[in-house]
Short mmCIF file of C-alpha atoms in Angstrom, two decimals:
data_model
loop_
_atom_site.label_atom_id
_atom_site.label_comp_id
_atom_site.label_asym_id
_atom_site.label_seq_id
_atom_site.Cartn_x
_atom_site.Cartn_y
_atom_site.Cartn_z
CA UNK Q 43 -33.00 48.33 47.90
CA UNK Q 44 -31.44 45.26 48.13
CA UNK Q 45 -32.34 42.13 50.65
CA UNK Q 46 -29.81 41.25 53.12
CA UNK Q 47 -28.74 37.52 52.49
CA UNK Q 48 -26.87 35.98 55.65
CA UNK Q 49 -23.73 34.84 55.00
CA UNK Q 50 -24.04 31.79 55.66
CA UNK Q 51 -26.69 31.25 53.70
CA UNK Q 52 -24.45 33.00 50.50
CA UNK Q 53 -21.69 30.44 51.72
CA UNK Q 54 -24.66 27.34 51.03
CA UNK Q 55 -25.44 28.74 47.77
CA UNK Q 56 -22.22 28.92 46.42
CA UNK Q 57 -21.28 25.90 47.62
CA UNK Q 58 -24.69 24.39 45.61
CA UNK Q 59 -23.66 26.43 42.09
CA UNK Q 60 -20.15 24.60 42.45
CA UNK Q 61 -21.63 21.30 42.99
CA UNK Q 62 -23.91 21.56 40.06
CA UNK Q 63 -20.98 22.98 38.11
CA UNK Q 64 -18.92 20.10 39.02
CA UNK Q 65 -21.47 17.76 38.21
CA UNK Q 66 -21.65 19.10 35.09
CA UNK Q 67 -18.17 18.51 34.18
CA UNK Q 68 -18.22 15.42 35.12
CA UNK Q 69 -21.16 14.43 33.06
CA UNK Q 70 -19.59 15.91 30.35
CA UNK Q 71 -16.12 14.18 30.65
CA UNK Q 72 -18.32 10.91 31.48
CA UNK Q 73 -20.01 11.54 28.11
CA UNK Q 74 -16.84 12.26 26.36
CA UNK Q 75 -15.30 9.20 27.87
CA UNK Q 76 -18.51 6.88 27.18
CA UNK Q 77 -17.98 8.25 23.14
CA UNK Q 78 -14.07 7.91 23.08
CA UNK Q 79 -14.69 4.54 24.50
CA UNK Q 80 -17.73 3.85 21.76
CA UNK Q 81 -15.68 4.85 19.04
CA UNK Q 82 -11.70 3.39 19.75
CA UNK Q 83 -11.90 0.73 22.49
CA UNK Q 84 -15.49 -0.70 22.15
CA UNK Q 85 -14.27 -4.52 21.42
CA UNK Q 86 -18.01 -5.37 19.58
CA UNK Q 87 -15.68 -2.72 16.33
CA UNK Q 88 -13.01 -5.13 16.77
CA UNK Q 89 -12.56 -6.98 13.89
CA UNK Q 90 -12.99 -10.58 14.41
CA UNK Q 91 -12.79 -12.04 11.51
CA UNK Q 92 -11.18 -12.02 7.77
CA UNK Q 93 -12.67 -13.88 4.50
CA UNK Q 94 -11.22 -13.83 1.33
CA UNK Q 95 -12.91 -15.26 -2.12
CA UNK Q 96 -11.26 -14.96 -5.30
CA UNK Q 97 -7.56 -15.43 -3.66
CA UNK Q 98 -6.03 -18.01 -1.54
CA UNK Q 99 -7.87 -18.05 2.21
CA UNK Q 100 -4.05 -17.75 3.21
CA UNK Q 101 -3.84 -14.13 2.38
CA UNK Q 102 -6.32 -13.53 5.15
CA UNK Q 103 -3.35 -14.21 7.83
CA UNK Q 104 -1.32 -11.49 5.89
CA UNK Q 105 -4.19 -8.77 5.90
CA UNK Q 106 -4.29 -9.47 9.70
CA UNK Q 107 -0.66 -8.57 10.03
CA UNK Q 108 -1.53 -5.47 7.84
CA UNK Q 109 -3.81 -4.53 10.34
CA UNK Q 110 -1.69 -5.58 13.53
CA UNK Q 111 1.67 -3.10 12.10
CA UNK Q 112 -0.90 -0.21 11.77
CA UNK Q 113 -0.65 2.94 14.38
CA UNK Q 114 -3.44 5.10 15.11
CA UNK Q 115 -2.32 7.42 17.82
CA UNK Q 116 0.99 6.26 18.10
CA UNK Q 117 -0.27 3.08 18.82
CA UNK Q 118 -2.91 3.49 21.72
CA UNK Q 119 -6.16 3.01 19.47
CA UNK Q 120 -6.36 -0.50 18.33
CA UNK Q 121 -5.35 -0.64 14.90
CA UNK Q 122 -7.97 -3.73 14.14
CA UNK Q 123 -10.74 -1.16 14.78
CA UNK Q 124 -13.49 -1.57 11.87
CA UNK Q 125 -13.96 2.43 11.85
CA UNK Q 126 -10.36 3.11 11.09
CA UNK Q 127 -9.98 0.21 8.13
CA UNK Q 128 -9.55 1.29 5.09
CA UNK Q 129 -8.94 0.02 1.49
CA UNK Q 130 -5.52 2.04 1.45
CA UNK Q 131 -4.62 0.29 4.09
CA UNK Q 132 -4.27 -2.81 1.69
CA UNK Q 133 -2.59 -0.99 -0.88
CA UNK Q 134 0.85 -2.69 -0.83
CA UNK Q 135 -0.82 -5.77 -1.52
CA UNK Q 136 -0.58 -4.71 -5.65
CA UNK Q 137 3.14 -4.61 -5.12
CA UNK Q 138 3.63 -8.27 -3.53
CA UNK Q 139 0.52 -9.79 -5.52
CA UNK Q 140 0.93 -8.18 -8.95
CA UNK Q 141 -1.43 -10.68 -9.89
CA UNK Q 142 -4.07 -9.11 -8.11
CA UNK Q 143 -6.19 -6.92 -10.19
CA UNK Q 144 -8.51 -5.41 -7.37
CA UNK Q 145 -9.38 -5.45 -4.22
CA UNK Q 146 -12.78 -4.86 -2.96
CA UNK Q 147 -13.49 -4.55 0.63
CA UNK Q 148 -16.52 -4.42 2.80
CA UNK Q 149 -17.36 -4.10 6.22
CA UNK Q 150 -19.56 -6.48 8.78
CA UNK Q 151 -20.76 -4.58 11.70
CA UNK Q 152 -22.62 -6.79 12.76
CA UNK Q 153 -20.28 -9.65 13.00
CA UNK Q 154 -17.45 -7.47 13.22
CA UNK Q 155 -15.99 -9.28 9.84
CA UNK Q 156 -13.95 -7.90 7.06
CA UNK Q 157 -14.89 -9.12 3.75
CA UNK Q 158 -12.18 -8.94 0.45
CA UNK Q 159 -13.52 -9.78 -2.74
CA UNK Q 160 -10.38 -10.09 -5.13
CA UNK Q 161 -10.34 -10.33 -8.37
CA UNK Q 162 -7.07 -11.19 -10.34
CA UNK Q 163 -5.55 -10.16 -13.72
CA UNK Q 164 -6.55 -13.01 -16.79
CA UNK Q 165 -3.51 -12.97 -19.38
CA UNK Q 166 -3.89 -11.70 -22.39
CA UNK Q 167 -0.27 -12.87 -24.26
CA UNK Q 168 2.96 -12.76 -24.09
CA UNK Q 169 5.40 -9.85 -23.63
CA UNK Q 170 8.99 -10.04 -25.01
CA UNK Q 171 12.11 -7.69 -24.62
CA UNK Q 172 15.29 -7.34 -25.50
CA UNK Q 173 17.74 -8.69 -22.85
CA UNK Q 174 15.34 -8.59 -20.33
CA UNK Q 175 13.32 -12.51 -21.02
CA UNK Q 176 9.04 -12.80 -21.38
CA UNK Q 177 6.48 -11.79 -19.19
CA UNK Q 178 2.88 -12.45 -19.41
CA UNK Q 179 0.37 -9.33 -19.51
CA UNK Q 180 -3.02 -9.18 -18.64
CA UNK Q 181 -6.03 -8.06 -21.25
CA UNK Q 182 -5.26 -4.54 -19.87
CA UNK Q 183 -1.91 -4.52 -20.92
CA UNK Q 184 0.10 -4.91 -18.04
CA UNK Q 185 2.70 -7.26 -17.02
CA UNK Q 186 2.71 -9.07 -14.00
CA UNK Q 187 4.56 -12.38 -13.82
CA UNK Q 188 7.77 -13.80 -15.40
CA UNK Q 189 6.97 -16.30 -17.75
CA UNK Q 190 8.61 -19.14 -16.42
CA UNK Q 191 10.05 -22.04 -19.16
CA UNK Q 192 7.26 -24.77 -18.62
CA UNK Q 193 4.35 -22.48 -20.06
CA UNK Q 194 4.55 -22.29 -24.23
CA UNK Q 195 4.17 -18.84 -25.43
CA UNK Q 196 1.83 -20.45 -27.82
CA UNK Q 197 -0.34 -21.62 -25.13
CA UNK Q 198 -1.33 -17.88 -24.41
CA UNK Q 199 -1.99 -16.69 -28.40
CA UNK Q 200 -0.59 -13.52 -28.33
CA UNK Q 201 3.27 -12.87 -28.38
CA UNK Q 202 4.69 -9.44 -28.74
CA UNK Q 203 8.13 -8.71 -28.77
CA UNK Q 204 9.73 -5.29 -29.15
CA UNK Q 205 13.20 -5.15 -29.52
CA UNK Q 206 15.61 -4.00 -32.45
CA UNK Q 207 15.11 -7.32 -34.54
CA UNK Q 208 12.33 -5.01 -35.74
CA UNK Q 209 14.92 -3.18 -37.86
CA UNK Q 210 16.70 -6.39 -38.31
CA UNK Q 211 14.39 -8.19 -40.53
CA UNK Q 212 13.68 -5.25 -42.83
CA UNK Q 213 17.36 -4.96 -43.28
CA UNK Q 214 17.39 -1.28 -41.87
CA UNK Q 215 20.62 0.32 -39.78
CA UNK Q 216 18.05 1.79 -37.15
CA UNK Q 217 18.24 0.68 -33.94
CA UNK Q 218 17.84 2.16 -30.44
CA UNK Q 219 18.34 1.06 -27.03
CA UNK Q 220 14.82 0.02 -25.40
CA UNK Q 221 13.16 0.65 -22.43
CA UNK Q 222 13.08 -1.28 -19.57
CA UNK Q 223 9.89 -2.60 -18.50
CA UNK Q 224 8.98 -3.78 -14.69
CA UNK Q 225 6.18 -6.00 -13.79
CA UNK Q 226 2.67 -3.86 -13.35
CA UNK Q 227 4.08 -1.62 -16.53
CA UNK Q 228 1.86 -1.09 -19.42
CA UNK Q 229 3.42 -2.59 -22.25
CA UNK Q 230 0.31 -2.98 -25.26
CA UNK Q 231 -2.99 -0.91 -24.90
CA UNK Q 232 -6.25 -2.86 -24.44
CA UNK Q 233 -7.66 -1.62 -27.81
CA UNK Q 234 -4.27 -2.51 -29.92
CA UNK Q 235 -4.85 -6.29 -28.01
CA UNK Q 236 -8.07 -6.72 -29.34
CA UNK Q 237 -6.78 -5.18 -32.89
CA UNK Q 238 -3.85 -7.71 -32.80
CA UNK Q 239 -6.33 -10.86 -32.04
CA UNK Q 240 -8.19 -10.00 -34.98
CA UNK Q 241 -5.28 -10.36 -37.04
CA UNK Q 242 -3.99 -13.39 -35.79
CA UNK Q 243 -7.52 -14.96 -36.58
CA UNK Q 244 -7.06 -13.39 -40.05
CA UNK Q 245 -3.89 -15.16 -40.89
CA UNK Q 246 -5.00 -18.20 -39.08
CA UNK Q 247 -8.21 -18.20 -41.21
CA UNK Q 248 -5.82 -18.15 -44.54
CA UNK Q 249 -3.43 -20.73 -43.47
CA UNK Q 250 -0.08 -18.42 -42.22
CA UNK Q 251 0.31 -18.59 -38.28
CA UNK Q 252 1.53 -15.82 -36.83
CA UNK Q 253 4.63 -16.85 -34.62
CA UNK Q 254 5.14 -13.24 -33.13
CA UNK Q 255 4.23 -9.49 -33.46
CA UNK Q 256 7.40 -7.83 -33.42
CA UNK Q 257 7.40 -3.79 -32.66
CA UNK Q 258 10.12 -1.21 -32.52
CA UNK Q 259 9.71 -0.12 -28.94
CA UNK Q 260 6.11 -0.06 -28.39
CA UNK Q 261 5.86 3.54 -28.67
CA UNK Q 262 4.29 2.92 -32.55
CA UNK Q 263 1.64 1.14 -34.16
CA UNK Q 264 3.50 0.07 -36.67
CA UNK Q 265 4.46 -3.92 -35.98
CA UNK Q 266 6.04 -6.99 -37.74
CA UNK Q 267 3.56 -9.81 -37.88
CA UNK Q 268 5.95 -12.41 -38.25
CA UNK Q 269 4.85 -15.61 -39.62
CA UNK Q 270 5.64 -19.19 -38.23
CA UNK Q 271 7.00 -19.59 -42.23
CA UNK Q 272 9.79 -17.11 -41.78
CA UNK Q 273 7.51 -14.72 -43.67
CA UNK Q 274 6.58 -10.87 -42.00
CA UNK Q 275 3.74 -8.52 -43.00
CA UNK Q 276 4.20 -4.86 -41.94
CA UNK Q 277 1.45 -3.28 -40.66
CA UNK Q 278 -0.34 -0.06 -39.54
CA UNK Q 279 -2.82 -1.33 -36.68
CA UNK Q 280 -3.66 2.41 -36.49
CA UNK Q 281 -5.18 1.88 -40.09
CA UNK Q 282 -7.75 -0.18 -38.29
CA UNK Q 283 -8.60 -4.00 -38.55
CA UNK Q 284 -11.22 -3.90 -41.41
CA UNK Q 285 -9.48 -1.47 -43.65
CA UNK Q 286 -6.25 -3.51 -43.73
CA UNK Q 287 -8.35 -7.33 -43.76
CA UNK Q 288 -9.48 -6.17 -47.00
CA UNK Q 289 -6.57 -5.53 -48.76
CA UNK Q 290 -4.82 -8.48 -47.28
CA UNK Q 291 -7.75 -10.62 -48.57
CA UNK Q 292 -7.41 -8.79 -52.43
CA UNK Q 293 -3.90 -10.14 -52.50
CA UNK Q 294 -3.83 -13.26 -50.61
CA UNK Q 295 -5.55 -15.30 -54.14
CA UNK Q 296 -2.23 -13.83 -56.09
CA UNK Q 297 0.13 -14.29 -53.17
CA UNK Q 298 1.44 -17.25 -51.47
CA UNK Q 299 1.57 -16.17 -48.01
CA UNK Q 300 3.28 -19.06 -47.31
CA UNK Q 301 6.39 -18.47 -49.57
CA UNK Q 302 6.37 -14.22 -49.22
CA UNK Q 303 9.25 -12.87 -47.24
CA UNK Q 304 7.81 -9.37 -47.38
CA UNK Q 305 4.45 -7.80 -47.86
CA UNK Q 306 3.94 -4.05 -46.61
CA UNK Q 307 0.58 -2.64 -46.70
CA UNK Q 308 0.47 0.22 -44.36
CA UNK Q 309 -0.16 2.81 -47.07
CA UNK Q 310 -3.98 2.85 -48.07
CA UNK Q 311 -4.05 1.30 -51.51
CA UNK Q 312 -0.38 0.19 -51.92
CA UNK Q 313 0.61 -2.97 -51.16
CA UNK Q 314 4.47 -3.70 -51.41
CA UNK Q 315 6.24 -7.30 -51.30
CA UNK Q 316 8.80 -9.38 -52.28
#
């Protein structure tokens, strides 16, 4: 059997289940309010500073505007908020600073500071084509400035140059049309860099500069090392450094380098010249 409850008193206890109710929504839309704020609007995430080492301080103005031209939610978070930076956020940089190798960024919670450590490309040589003028390359292989008229291609050791002259010099008919390269393309692997110093220490050593390395397209390892006498040696750098030094040094006591015009020794144990 039930109790009988007055109505009045059913009225008070409804009203007191809708009051907790609504106090509970409002804690929880307080709560949710009190996070939202925490985590988009809370100005100690704001960044307040930018430091750059490695690069000109200057570029810290630029990353700034990066930041500013950012939308999160269409706009209405602030775009400057140290949750929402990220590295990709930087990634155009490459494009206007090819000479820029990496960027490394941390974050400052603390002191609400963003932190780039930069680190830019070191050349490696020179990069020729045909039509298209020099560029310098890095020691990865990639080209990222125009080399203007003031710096000596000398000055940076290693000078490739791939163009049809290749074909030219050993008096062939073949010739294609080459590629066009843009800066940040990969024109010379690391490993064929390193392969191609060793050489030009080689000839150094024996008294024939090497003026340039001269390839068909850069597709082969085949190259023209073309000496500052006139001379050119043709050679395999997929042979290997060592394997090819040796024959080089077997015929360099019954050769003038200085007065060849030709020497070929990209077959193992055959050396041709003229």
């Amino acid at each position: 059997m039930k109790a009988y409850v007055p109505q009045h008193i059913r009225i008070q206890e409804t009203r007191r289940k809708c009051l907790r109710f609504s106090f509970f929504i409002i804690l929880v839309v307080l709560s949710v309010a009190g996070v939202i704020y925490g985590i988009f609007f809370n100005p100690k995430l704001l960044v307040a500073n930018i430091t750059v080492s490695g690069f000109d301080q200057s570029l810290a103005t630029q990353l700034q505007d990066t930041l500013r031209a950012k939308k999160i939610l269409k706009g209405l978070v602030p775009s400057n908020n140290l949750l929402f930076v990220e590295k990709d956020d930087f990634a155009s940089f490459s494009n206007s600073y090819p000479e820029i190798k990496s960027i490394v960024m941390s974050k400052d919670y603390k002191n609400t500071n963003l932190s780039f450590d930069i680190t830019t490309r070191k050349p490696g040589g020179v990069w020729c084509g045909e039509g298209e003028g020099c560029f310098i390359f890095d020691t990865d292989g990639v080209i990222y400035a125009k080399q203007e008229a003031s710096i000596a291609s000398s000055s940076l050791g290693l000078v490739i140059e791939d163009s049809n002259r290749f074909s030219t010099l050993l008096s062939t008919v073949e010739g294609k049309e080459m590629p066009v390269r843009n800066i940040l393309d990969a024109v010379v692997a690391p490993e064929t860099i390193l392969t191609f110093k060793n050489f030009l220490t080689f000839f150094e050593g024996v008294g024939t500069p090497i003026k340039t390395i001269i390839r068909r397209g850069g597709n082969t390892s085949t190259a023209l090392f073309e000496t500052k006498y006139g001379g050119v040696f043709l050679i395999d750098s997929g042979r290997g450094f060592e394997e090819t030094k040796r024959e080089l040094t077997a015929i360099k006591d019954k050769l003038n380098f200085k007065d060849i015009l030709y020497v070929d020794v990209r077959t193992p144990g055959r050396v041709y010249y003229k």
